């Protein structure tokens, strides 16, 4: 046997291999057929063979034992434990034999327990030995009622001071305490971590053992931390500033108080000239709170339906989270008042967060630190939470004191080894250390599930699960317009068989000049759209480049521009395999980018033709349009809406709602209804679409609606879809319908699109579109292909990615110049028109002229004004009606019918309430009216009005009077109960709990008769807190009736736990 230990699994055992181990090595499984034959013992047993030929039989391990090799189940945890060298690292597996030696096991357990719970001289000696063996690791110790021991290696200290600020929110310290590291539950491990750019991760800056969590405990921790930062800065010759101590904490009063006290004491001992009050304020301005704690608390609270009613969860969440990014203190208070008004039960919870000490750490509008420092710090303590998990994985938890100290030393050595490896150039990771940053760079967010649009989020939902959540089942019924797939439209019915693609290839021999994108993995939808897009932008490439070349590299529109720019500057004129391969690589790379950004669902699956461009322009980065809109304006249409309502007393009469910014639309979709209205003429449809005069539409309810309840009873009319800007690249898709002739396609396409003849402004502004290309769809093989007209060429080119290795061909027959302005498109057999593409003649300049002309028309017709005269940014809109000069915007805090009153989508205007600005009493001595009353007196002639409807009969006059009364905005008169207000004011002055009211405010109201029968009549507003109450000063009347105290309900007694019957009892019952 060569002195090797062998464990043989018998045939009847559940084991399937032989465990083979040389002395000093871990057990390793080897195939069972390689073991020498042995006699099989009794079932469920193991044979241990030794070098001297002795064997002993023991029971086999039960089948539910933990895995023999836990590293296969927890690879990161076990490898980390082996790296740190702790006793938790698995070395071998031993069969469960200890139950055979109970006495010996108990003895060993006693020895281990005594070693772990050392007290007195033994602990002092052991701790002294630990300090001697690891000099400099313990940097501070205070052993008393408050015990704090701080640990720090020289490497940890070196990471605390940086030469300058790092890019991104990774500056400052993140501190938190863990409660499970030590076995003693009163003991805490407090850690302050710092980000290391060399290791690309957070590393511990200081460890502290504390026997509690009071202000004094945290004060010692932060005092040691500040001292080590000062020492390191002095060694490097760096000036010590307050910002070096900035960091992120949770909202513990003890932790925050300890930080402030340590900072004040640290600065005072070093001769800082600031007063104690100034130092306290400076310390508070160095702390930022964890926003994740607040968000998690909001999520928890919205599930308590006694606080947040059913169906109002999203409104509560939106309004509370809006507090985080309020613009200023006034806006913050307004938003908080709205939350308290709409969810009064949550008021104590919100006031806790609004406490000034916590508010300055959490809400940006309440912060006292500089904005630059605020954005440079992390917004959460997640980094420290991850540090806790990593330490638990490396060295475990529930340590004795000295064992825990040694484990912390191993953790510090682990990070030092990583740092040394980086300095030597040794790789410490074989994949990106922060993959979420790469994800955010590609798709604008760290997780696909955080997509701003709901469609992308739903793609991750399990399609094998029914709608079984409250959000899905209790959502209000909304009517949404849906777009039918453009892949199944306009199918031309024909009895002739379609010519196979292989046969078609033989009939074509005339190639176009340039190559394009060869087919690969269902790429026809992207190949066709990219091909047509390039043909359009290439008509005036400099115009397109001016709006896209300076975009950030992380944007998809920038990647699209780079593809077109390479192709535009290419000097290759012949069709060759190399250029075709380059086009394939560009297309495949762009397709992967679309998948990462969530614009498409899969890399190899077919998609709709233009679904991706709308995602890149409107959904990828919605805030980009407010800074730079020209690149998006190239592909988008802008439309405005105006909503009017006659209103009621709640709105003070007539009110208006508009969009704060024009609505953005990508590729236009025309429906079967549009076909019927325009008789199949695309030119007629286009003229109606861009017309500035749109008919008003009656709407059943005012927009002031909440949870299905209409809050305003006025009559509403809307003006919708008024176009104010058209794209340079106009893409028009078509929906499916059935009422068309079998002999040809339903639409008549023109080579030029113009506004209606009556639209003089549209014609003069140069809104003229030239046809560039058409994309067809063949249902039989689900295939897209295109026909287009290149710049300065008369030939019609056909591009089919399945043919000629992605090279376009010149279609024989018609020339573009030979096609009349009014013609019927020749659709290939078995195909249907999916989309047509036009280019705006004049490009950006024509687009600007049309926007300027349409802005003036909207001001005249709809009282809309645009903040920007150009499309360099997405223009904001305001409403100014000369017929209603008293209209003013509704404050956000008063838009209670909206889930998020601070939404920037719409803006409402209401009639301003009239206010008496001055009031002068009239005395008996006044013989003339006041000066300000004289202009209000009108002459007799002005009061006389000739009859306007004198020729009408009674019925006509009655109808006209009714129309005027119904359609004219009614003035608002506020009803005021003066007597009630006076009594309310009298009660407040008499019975408020204040110095002024005196003893009368101490619940004396009505106490001459009785104690209100358990009713509390005092308003909380009356308690000013100025005067302390005393029960001895309360006086009662002679006939005072005292109600007996309410009975206290008895708490239900807990049921006794069921006890297992013993074997003897069970036997007696069976025998009996």
CSV table of C-alpha atoms in Angstrom, one decimal, residues 639-642 691-694 722-725 761 850-866 877-881:
chain,number,residue,atom,x,y,z
A,639,UNK,CA,-46.0,67.9,-32.1
A,640,UNK,CA,-47.8,70.0,-29.5
A,641,UNK,CA,-51.2,69.6,-27.8
A,642,UNK,CA,-53.4,72.1,-25.9
A,691,UNK,CA,-51.6,71.0,-41.4
A,692,UNK,CA,-51.4,73.6,-38.6
A,693,UNK,CA,-55.2,73.8,-38.2
A,694,UNK,CA,-56.4,70.7,-36.3
A,722,UNK,CA,-50.1,70.0,-34.3
A,723,UNK,CA,-46.8,69.5,-36.1
A,724,UNK,CA,-44.1,72.1,-35.3
A,725,UNK,CA,-41.0,70.4,-36.6
A,761,UNK,CA,-46.2,79.1,-44.5
A,850,UNK,CA,-40.2,75.5,-40.9
A,851,UNK,CA,-39.9,75.5,-37.1
A,852,UNK,CA,-39.6,79.3,-37.0
A,853,UNK,CA,-42.7,79.7,-39.3
A,854,UNK,CA,-44.7,77.1,-37.3
A,855,UNK,CA,-43.7,78.8,-34.0
A,856,UNK,CA,-45.4,82.0,-35.2
A,857,UNK,CA,-48.5,80.2,-36.2
A,858,UNK,CA,-48.8,78.4,-32.9
A,859,UNK,CA,-48.5,81.7,-31.1
A,860,UNK,CA,-51.3,83.2,-33.1
A,861,UNK,CA,-53.6,80.2,-33.2
A,862,UNK,CA,-53.0,78.4,-29.9
A,863,UNK,CA,-51.2,81.0,-27.7
A,864,UNK,CA,-48.1,78.8,-27.4
A,865,UNK,CA,-44.7,80.3,-27.1
A,866,UNK,CA,-41.3,78.5,-27.5
A,877,UNK,CA,-43.3,75.9,-24.1
A,878,UNK,CA,-45.5,78.4,-22.2
A,879,UNK,CA,-49.1,79.5,-22.6
A,880,UNK,CA,-50.1,83.1,-22.9
A,881,UNK,CA,-53.8,83.8,-23.7
